[in-house]
mmCIF file of C-alpha atoms in Angstrom:
data_model
loop_
_atom_site.group_PDB
_atom_site.id
_atom_site.type_symbol
_atom_site.label_atom_id
_atom_site.label_comp_id
_atom_site.label_asym_id
_atom_site.label_seq_id
_atom_site.Cartn_x
_atom_site.Cartn_y
_atom_site.Cartn_z
ATOM 1 C CA UNK S 1 116.401 107.784 94.091
ATOM 2 C CA UNK S 2 119.537 109.017 92.010
ATOM 3 C CA UNK S 3 121.645 106.079 93.495
ATOM 4 C CA UNK S 4 118.990 103.832 93.179
ATOM 5 C CA UNK S 5 118.439 104.720 89.216
ATOM 6 C CA UNK S 6 122.278 104.497 88.919
ATOM 7 C CA UNK S 7 122.699 100.869 90.394
ATOM 8 C CA UNK S 8 120.080 99.772 88.307
ATOM 9 C CA UNK S 9 119.904 101.667 85.000
ATOM 10 C CA UNK S 10 120.941 98.673 82.792
ATOM 11 C CA UNK S 11 118.430 96.095 84.601
ATOM 12 C CA UNK S 12 115.554 99.040 84.773
ATOM 13 C CA UNK S 13 116.118 99.225 80.655
ATOM 14 C CA UNK S 14 115.944 95.522 80.337
ATOM 15 C CA UNK S 15 112.477 95.849 82.669
ATOM 16 C CA UNK S 16 111.388 98.699 79.863
ATOM 17 C CA UNK S 17 111.889 96.457 77.222
ATOM 18 C CA UNK S 18 110.043 93.688 78.778
ATOM 19 C CA UNK S 19 107.266 96.181 79.322
ATOM 20 C CA UNK S 20 107.105 97.479 75.633
ATOM 21 C CA UNK S 21 107.019 94.131 74.631
ATOM 22 C CA UNK S 22 104.557 92.626 76.610
ATOM 23 C CA UNK S 23 102.376 95.247 76.703
ATOM 24 C CA UNK S 24 101.522 95.155 72.772
ATOM 25 C CA UNK S 25 97.792 93.620 71.916
ATOM 26 C CA UNK S 26 96.169 92.881 68.619
ATOM 27 C CA UNK S 27 93.422 95.773 69.727
ATOM 28 C CA UNK S 28 94.686 99.145 69.303
ATOM 29 C CA UNK S 29 92.702 100.667 72.047
ATOM 30 C CA UNK S 30 94.592 98.724 74.456
ATOM 31 C CA UNK S 31 97.982 99.707 73.299
ATOM 32 C CA UNK S 32 96.802 103.248 73.688
ATOM 33 C CA UNK S 33 95.437 103.057 77.204
ATOM 34 C CA UNK S 34 98.257 100.811 78.075
ATOM 35 C CA UNK S 35 101.015 103.049 76.893
ATOM 36 C CA UNK S 36 99.660 106.210 78.086
ATOM 37 C CA UNK S 37 99.348 105.069 81.514
ATOM 38 C CA UNK S 38 102.963 103.479 81.336
ATOM 39 C CA UNK S 39 104.685 106.255 80.180
ATOM 40 C CA UNK S 40 102.842 109.020 82.370
ATOM 41 C CA UNK S 41 105.960 108.699 84.899
ATOM 42 C CA UNK S 42 105.916 107.241 88.267
ATOM 43 C CA UNK S 43 109.089 105.953 90.484
ATOM 44 C CA UNK S 44 108.958 102.349 89.141
ATOM 45 C CA UNK S 45 109.752 101.587 92.934
ATOM 46 C CA UNK S 46 108.156 98.144 92.892
ATOM 47 C CA UNK S 47 109.673 96.669 90.161
ATOM 48 C CA UNK S 48 113.166 98.161 91.321
ATOM 49 C CA UNK S 49 112.456 96.333 94.645
ATOM 50 C CA UNK S 50 112.138 93.202 93.063
ATOM 51 C CA UNK S 51 115.621 93.645 91.737
ATOM 52 C CA UNK S 52 116.997 94.943 94.646
ATOM 53 C CA UNK S 53 115.874 91.887 96.465
ATOM 54 C CA UNK S 54 116.557 89.229 93.989
ATOM 55 C CA UNK S 55 120.321 90.728 93.279
ATOM 56 C CA UNK S 56 120.705 91.248 97.029
ATOM 57 C CA UNK S 57 120.974 87.239 97.385
ATOM 58 C CA UNK S 58 122.840 87.133 94.338
ATOM 59 C CA UNK S 59 120.691 86.278 91.303
ATOM 60 C CA UNK S 60 121.207 87.788 87.987
ATOM 61 C CA UNK S 61 119.230 85.874 85.667
ATOM 62 C CA UNK S 62 116.574 87.174 83.010
ATOM 63 C CA UNK S 63 113.472 86.490 85.317
ATOM 64 C CA UNK S 64 113.970 89.202 87.715
ATOM 65 C CA UNK S 65 113.377 91.575 84.785
ATOM 66 C CA UNK S 66 110.041 89.670 83.750
ATOM 67 C CA UNK S 67 108.854 89.374 87.251
ATOM 68 C CA UNK S 68 109.760 93.080 87.562
ATOM 69 C CA UNK S 69 107.480 94.205 84.698
ATOM 70 C CA UNK S 70 105.124 91.937 85.928
ATOM 71 C CA UNK S 71 104.799 93.743 89.377
ATOM 72 C CA UNK S 72 104.739 97.142 87.540
ATOM 73 C CA UNK S 73 101.381 95.713 85.339
ATOM 74 C CA UNK S 74 99.845 94.806 88.334
ATOM 75 C CA UNK S 75 100.132 98.023 89.854
ATOM 76 C CA UNK S 76 99.220 100.116 86.549
ATOM 77 C CA UNK S 77 96.077 97.589 86.842
ATOM 78 C CA UNK S 78 95.315 99.042 90.262
ATOM 79 C CA UNK S 79 95.629 102.879 89.221
ATOM 80 C CA UNK S 80 93.586 102.447 85.972
ATOM 81 C CA UNK S 81 90.788 100.773 88.560
ATOM 82 C CA UNK S 82 91.580 103.343 91.076
ATOM 83 C CA UNK S 83 91.104 106.212 89.419
ATOM 84 C CA UNK S 84 87.923 105.299 88.129
ATOM 85 C CA UNK S 85 86.674 104.610 91.455
ATOM 86 C CA UNK S 86 87.633 107.638 92.937
ATOM 87 C CA UNK S 87 86.424 109.631 89.626
ATOM 88 C CA UNK S 88 90.012 111.138 89.647
ATOM 89 C CA UNK S 89 90.986 113.340 86.655
ATOM 90 C CA UNK S 90 94.379 114.040 87.116
ATOM 91 C CA UNK S 91 97.520 111.659 88.068
ATOM 92 C CA UNK S 92 101.291 112.686 88.054
ATOM 93 C CA UNK S 93 100.194 116.054 86.537
ATOM 94 C CA UNK S 94 98.569 114.792 83.359
ATOM 95 C CA UNK S 95 94.945 113.716 82.925
ATOM 96 C CA UNK S 96 93.879 110.401 84.240
ATOM 97 C CA UNK S 97 93.302 107.359 81.691
ATOM 98 C CA UNK S 98 89.612 107.559 82.509
ATOM 99 C CA UNK S 99 89.068 111.047 81.757
ATOM 100 C CA UNK S 100 91.112 110.701 78.410
ATOM 101 C CA UNK S 101 89.622 107.375 77.265
ATOM 102 C CA UNK S 102 86.641 106.889 79.747
ATOM 103 C CA UNK S 103 85.992 104.605 82.456
ATOM 104 C CA UNK S 104 85.122 101.446 80.244
ATOM 105 C CA UNK S 105 88.364 101.545 78.451
ATOM 106 C CA UNK S 106 90.296 101.989 81.424
ATOM 107 C CA UNK S 107 88.498 99.497 83.642
ATOM 108 C CA UNK S 108 89.004 96.992 80.705
ATOM 109 C CA UNK S 109 92.756 97.787 79.838
ATOM 110 C CA UNK S 110 93.146 96.902 83.958
ATOM 111 C CA UNK S 111 91.695 93.866 83.232
ATOM 112 C CA UNK S 112 94.149 93.035 80.195
ATOM 113 C CA UNK S 113 96.900 94.045 82.396
ATOM 114 C CA UNK S 114 96.143 91.538 84.968
ATOM 115 C CA UNK S 115 95.493 88.794 82.778
ATOM 116 C CA UNK S 116 98.694 89.859 80.871
ATOM 117 C CA UNK S 117 100.476 89.487 84.443
ATOM 118 C CA UNK S 118 99.297 86.086 85.275
ATOM 119 C CA UNK S 119 100.107 84.689 81.576
ATOM 120 C CA UNK S 120 104.032 86.122 82.368
ATOM 121 C CA UNK S 121 103.934 84.526 85.782
ATOM 122 C CA UNK S 122 103.137 81.447 84.786
ATOM 123 C CA UNK S 123 106.318 81.659 82.208
ATOM 124 C CA UNK S 124 108.559 81.633 85.026
ATOM 125 C CA UNK S 125 107.397 78.260 85.694
ATOM 126 C CA UNK S 126 107.668 78.612 89.752
ATOM 127 C CA UNK S 127 104.806 77.760 91.850
ATOM 128 C CA UNK S 128 105.793 79.797 94.611
ATOM 129 C CA UNK S 129 106.226 82.851 92.293
ATOM 130 C CA UNK S 130 102.346 82.483 91.197
ATOM 131 C CA UNK S 131 101.568 81.711 94.815
ATOM 132 C CA UNK S 132 102.664 85.044 96.015
ATOM 133 C CA UNK S 133 101.379 87.122 93.248
ATOM 134 C CA UNK S 134 98.045 85.179 93.412
ATOM 135 C CA UNK S 135 97.686 86.133 97.012
ATOM 136 C CA UNK S 136 98.633 89.802 96.580
ATOM 137 C CA UNK S 137 96.376 90.538 93.961
ATOM 138 C CA UNK S 138 93.675 89.315 95.797
ATOM 139 C CA UNK S 139 94.525 91.078 99.175
ATOM 140 C CA UNK S 140 94.763 93.740 97.004
ATOM 141 C CA UNK S 141 91.592 93.669 95.881
ATOM 142 C CA UNK S 142 89.918 93.195 99.267
ATOM 143 C CA UNK S 143 91.938 96.350 100.159
ATOM 144 C CA UNK S 144 90.031 98.302 97.476
ATOM 145 C CA UNK S 145 86.874 96.955 98.854
ATOM 146 C CA UNK S 146 87.769 97.870 102.181
ATOM 147 C CA UNK S 147 88.527 101.510 101.109
ATOM 148 C CA UNK S 148 85.158 101.662 99.463
ATOM 149 C CA UNK S 149 83.343 101.053 102.546
ATOM 150 C CA UNK S 150 85.286 103.704 104.697
ATOM 151 C CA UNK S 151 85.310 106.350 102.392
ATOM 152 C CA UNK S 152 82.480 109.143 104.025
ATOM 153 C CA UNK S 153 82.921 107.164 107.540
ATOM 154 C CA UNK S 154 84.455 109.265 109.986
ATOM 155 C CA UNK S 155 83.957 106.610 112.435
ATOM 156 C CA UNK S 156 86.806 104.660 111.081
ATOM 157 C CA UNK S 157 89.714 104.221 113.700
ATOM 158 C CA UNK S 158 93.659 103.472 113.239
ATOM 159 C CA UNK S 159 93.196 99.819 112.951
ATOM 160 C CA UNK S 160 90.754 99.972 110.306
ATOM 161 C CA UNK S 161 92.848 102.573 108.758
ATOM 162 C CA UNK S 162 95.962 100.749 108.541
ATOM 163 C CA UNK S 163 94.602 97.525 107.649
ATOM 164 C CA UNK S 164 93.389 99.101 104.509
ATOM 165 C CA UNK S 165 97.326 100.698 103.699
ATOM 166 C CA UNK S 166 98.773 96.964 104.512
ATOM 167 C CA UNK S 167 96.222 95.278 101.934
ATOM 168 C CA UNK S 168 95.966 98.178 99.433
ATOM 169 C CA UNK S 169 99.386 99.325 98.819
ATOM 170 C CA UNK S 170 101.942 97.462 101.343
ATOM 171 C CA UNK S 171 101.135 94.086 100.143
ATOM 172 C CA UNK S 172 102.325 94.619 96.586
ATOM 173 C CA UNK S 173 105.970 96.343 98.043
ATOM 174 C CA UNK S 174 105.972 93.034 100.037
ATOM 175 C CA UNK S 175 105.329 90.759 97.060
ATOM 176 C CA UNK S 176 107.917 92.571 94.930
ATOM 177 C CA UNK S 177 110.541 91.370 97.719
ATOM 178 C CA UNK S 178 109.330 88.316 98.206
ATOM 179 C CA UNK S 179 109.521 87.409 94.788
ATOM 180 C CA UNK S 180 113.264 88.803 94.492
ATOM 181 C CA UNK S 181 114.099 86.268 97.382
ATOM 182 C CA UNK S 182 112.456 83.212 96.190
ATOM 183 C CA UNK S 183 114.250 84.255 92.818
ATOM 184 C CA UNK S 184 117.832 84.181 94.710
ATOM 185 C CA UNK S 185 116.911 80.990 96.582
ATOM 186 C CA UNK S 186 116.842 82.814 99.722
ATOM 187 C CA UNK S 187 116.465 80.718 103.212
ATOM 188 C CA UNK S 188 112.891 80.776 104.784
ATOM 189 C CA UNK S 189 113.946 83.497 107.126
ATOM 190 C CA UNK S 190 115.218 85.554 104.644
ATOM 191 C CA UNK S 191 112.284 85.784 102.746
ATOM 192 C CA UNK S 192 110.002 86.772 105.290
ATOM 193 C CA UNK S 193 112.643 89.201 106.400
ATOM 194 C CA UNK S 194 112.450 90.594 102.909
ATOM 195 C CA UNK S 195 109.313 90.673 103.027
ATOM 196 C CA UNK S 196 108.675 92.309 105.994
ATOM 197 C CA UNK S 197 111.247 94.908 104.871
ATOM 198 C CA UNK S 198 108.660 95.241 102.039
ATOM 199 C CA UNK S 199 105.472 95.631 104.060
ATOM 200 C CA UNK S 200 107.074 98.294 106.303
ATOM 201 C CA UNK S 201 108.461 100.406 103.537
ATOM 202 C CA UNK S 202 105.117 100.538 101.407
ATOM 203 C CA UNK S 203 103.363 101.347 104.841
ATOM 204 C CA UNK S 204 105.723 104.454 104.890
ATOM 205 C CA UNK S 205 105.401 105.311 101.401
ATOM 206 C CA UNK S 206 101.099 105.582 101.993
ATOM 207 C CA UNK S 207 101.580 107.654 105.316
ATOM 208 C CA UNK S 208 103.508 109.924 103.303
ATOM 209 C CA UNK S 209 101.046 109.613 100.642
ATOM 210 C CA UNK S 210 98.549 110.648 103.084
ATOM 211 C CA UNK S 211 100.498 113.619 104.178
ATOM 212 C CA UNK S 212 101.342 115.023 100.891
ATOM 213 C CA UNK S 213 97.508 115.174 100.169
ATOM 214 C CA UNK S 214 97.881 117.996 102.504
ATOM 215 C CA UNK S 215 100.647 119.646 102.610
ATOM 216 C CA UNK S 216 102.786 118.954 99.052
ATOM 217 C CA UNK S 217 103.260 121.640 96.144
ATOM 218 C CA UNK S 218 100.804 120.508 93.720
ATOM 219 C CA UNK S 219 103.278 120.856 90.759
ATOM 220 C CA UNK S 220 105.905 118.042 91.945
ATOM 221 C CA UNK S 221 103.219 115.654 93.118
ATOM 222 C CA UNK S 222 100.618 116.154 90.091
ATOM 223 C CA UNK S 223 97.765 115.654 91.892
ATOM 224 C CA UNK S 224 95.469 118.335 93.578
ATOM 225 C CA UNK S 225 95.784 118.855 97.137
ATOM 226 C CA UNK S 226 92.513 117.817 99.070
ATOM 227 C CA UNK S 227 91.670 114.904 96.827
ATOM 228 C CA UNK S 228 91.355 112.530 99.719
ATOM 229 C CA UNK S 229 88.997 115.167 101.669
ATOM 230 C CA UNK S 230 86.755 115.229 98.458
ATOM 231 C CA UNK S 231 86.558 111.459 98.316
ATOM 232 C CA UNK S 232 85.686 111.313 101.863
ATOM 233 C CA UNK S 233 88.919 109.120 102.953
ATOM 234 C CA UNK S 234 89.256 109.033 106.742
ATOM 235 C CA UNK S 235 93.199 108.960 106.328
ATOM 236 C CA UNK S 236 95.608 109.250 109.708
ATOM 237 C CA UNK S 237 96.179 113.100 109.600
ATOM 238 C CA UNK S 238 92.017 113.448 109.726
ATOM 239 C CA UNK S 239 91.736 110.648 111.960
ATOM 240 C CA UNK S 240 94.829 111.998 114.504
ATOM 241 C CA UNK S 241 92.785 115.849 114.268
ATOM 242 C CA UNK S 242 89.661 114.335 115.477
ATOM 243 C CA UNK S 243 91.246 112.656 118.326
ATOM 244 C CA UNK S 244 93.266 115.364 119.351
ATOM 245 C CA UNK S 245 91.310 118.341 118.366
ATOM 246 C CA UNK S 246 88.627 120.208 120.235
ATOM 247 C CA UNK S 247 84.850 119.114 120.247
ATOM 248 C CA UNK S 248 84.455 121.775 117.889
ATOM 249 C CA UNK S 249 87.083 120.811 115.667
ATOM 250 C CA UNK S 250 86.303 117.125 115.324
ATOM 251 C CA UNK S 251 83.119 117.943 114.128
ATOM 252 C CA UNK S 252 84.215 120.385 111.410
ATOM 253 C CA UNK S 253 86.809 117.264 110.279
ATOM 254 C CA UNK S 254 83.743 114.577 110.930
ATOM 255 C CA UNK S 255 81.503 116.561 108.790
ATOM 256 C CA UNK S 256 84.084 117.701 105.795
ATOM 257 C CA UNK S 257 84.480 113.419 105.531
ATOM 258 C CA UNK S 258 81.173 112.498 105.840
ATOM 259 C CA UNK S 259 80.052 114.954 103.128
ATOM 260 C CA UNK S 260 83.737 115.135 100.818
ATOM 261 C CA UNK S 261 83.255 118.644 101.529
ATOM 262 C CA UNK S 262 86.492 120.250 99.768
ATOM 263 C CA UNK S 263 85.222 123.712 100.369
ATOM 264 C CA UNK S 264 86.393 123.242 103.932
ATOM 265 C CA UNK S 265 89.407 121.971 102.940
ATOM 266 C CA UNK S 266 91.030 125.270 104.196
ATOM 267 C CA UNK S 267 89.594 125.176 107.592
ATOM 268 C CA UNK S 268 90.602 121.505 108.065
ATOM 269 C CA UNK S 269 94.084 121.761 106.854
ATOM 270 C CA UNK S 270 94.186 124.486 109.925
ATOM 271 C CA UNK S 271 92.649 122.055 112.112
ATOM 272 C CA UNK S 272 95.151 119.173 111.199
ATOM 273 C CA UNK S 273 97.806 121.991 111.566
ATOM 274 C CA UNK S 274 96.742 122.714 115.079
ATOM 275 C CA UNK S 275 96.495 119.311 116.263
ATOM 276 C CA UNK S 276 100.318 118.797 114.667
ATOM 277 C CA UNK S 277 98.393 115.472 112.748
ATOM 278 C CA UNK S 278 100.940 116.136 109.912
ATOM 279 C CA UNK S 279 104.003 115.983 112.070
ATOM 280 C CA UNK S 280 102.437 112.977 114.113
ATOM 281 C CA UNK S 281 101.704 111.173 110.507
ATOM 282 C CA UNK S 282 105.324 111.524 109.724
ATOM 283 C CA UNK S 283 106.613 110.097 112.930
ATOM 284 C CA UNK S 284 104.703 106.851 111.969
ATOM 285 C CA UNK S 285 106.444 106.864 108.572
ATOM 286 C CA UNK S 286 109.657 106.931 110.482
ATOM 287 C CA UNK S 287 108.933 103.961 112.434
ATOM 288 C CA UNK S 288 107.720 102.054 109.577
ATOM 289 C CA UNK S 289 110.873 102.925 108.069
ATOM 290 C CA UNK S 290 113.149 102.213 110.949
ATOM 291 C CA UNK S 291 111.102 98.828 111.009
ATOM 292 C CA UNK S 292 112.029 98.035 107.437
ATOM 293 C CA UNK S 293 115.648 98.806 108.204
ATOM 294 C CA UNK S 294 115.811 96.498 111.031
ATOM 295 C CA UNK S 295 114.044 93.809 109.097
ATOM 296 C CA UNK S 296 117.018 93.268 106.645
ATOM 297 C CA UNK S 297 119.804 94.138 109.380
ATOM 298 C CA UNK S 298 121.250 90.685 109.008
ATOM 299 C CA UNK S 299 121.438 90.756 104.954
ATOM 300 C CA UNK S 300 124.946 90.601 103.859
ATOM 301 C CA UNK S 301 126.237 93.818 103.162
ATOM 302 C CA UNK S 302 125.922 95.009 99.391
ATOM 303 C CA UNK S 303 125.414 97.944 97.582
ATOM 304 C CA UNK S 304 121.605 96.361 97.102
ATOM 305 C CA UNK S 305 121.101 96.288 100.713
ATOM 306 C CA UNK S 306 122.499 99.838 101.335
ATOM 307 C CA UNK S 307 120.260 100.759 98.476
ATOM 308 C CA UNK S 308 117.407 99.345 100.342
ATOM 309 C CA UNK S 309 118.551 100.900 103.717
ATOM 310 C CA UNK S 310 118.213 104.545 101.822
ATOM 311 C CA UNK S 311 115.117 103.975 99.717
ATOM 312 C CA UNK S 312 113.084 103.181 103.607
ATOM 313 C CA UNK S 313 114.991 106.859 104.363
ATOM 314 C CA UNK S 314 113.361 108.172 101.363
ATOM 315 C CA UNK S 315 110.018 106.635 101.465
ATOM 316 C CA UNK S 316 109.592 108.398 105.041
ATOM 317 C CA UNK S 317 111.130 111.985 103.916
ATOM 318 C CA UNK S 318 109.882 112.673 100.462
ATOM 319 C CA UNK S 319 108.574 115.800 99.377
ATOM 320 C CA UNK S 320 106.824 114.135 96.379
#
């Protein structure tokens, strides 16, 4: 992450300037909620991917900063809506926007960010850009609905779980890489390779997020352990624990998912550890990171490609 910050310092400053300018509204509450969520931290990985991809293909114009801001706006809108749906009260160690401003304000400002994103992408004047982002936002919305349907369903299998990850999380990583490739006038094969990298990276990132919900230092992540269990989300550690634990262990995990029973967190955590579910999930994340690196192996060597390779390793091994 330090290499990433150093490499993209001036570009990310330019992205931040775009965000500040384009976040502005004549409606004060929009500014308040938007500023709060944008300034609440975060790794800014998705906008960084737009920049790394574009520059790996030799692009240096201003559209990369605008599209990086668009991607961050779309991501921020999903966070606002997610926290309302999940009834979350804490994100990155701070109160969520819905806890502070209310559900209605969070949903409506999320809508503002989506619509502002589409204004900005139109200004780029590239039909492929609009198609990529329109498709991505639609798939993300489908992923959110799929996840909602899966909540408290202990019969969700690995394929269904992975489908949610690909739609809800990995799709925006994929779109960010594709946007950079489009700006850099990459070949069709290179564009697809960049997109595959993004999909695998995003999948690895989400898999580790699901591990951290049962193993992280709360002070580092700014998130309560067991939130996924409280929301009845059947993530891979739980699916693995049910498949590889005893029938009694599987019954405990099943009941906790179906009831969203966070009081069983300690017992479920013991089962997860006993079945090696966290190590299994980490291994799956490493496989996704390896697939991401393999996707861009043929790209010309550059500091941007090297950073993408390092980023894949970070996504699969991070502790926060």
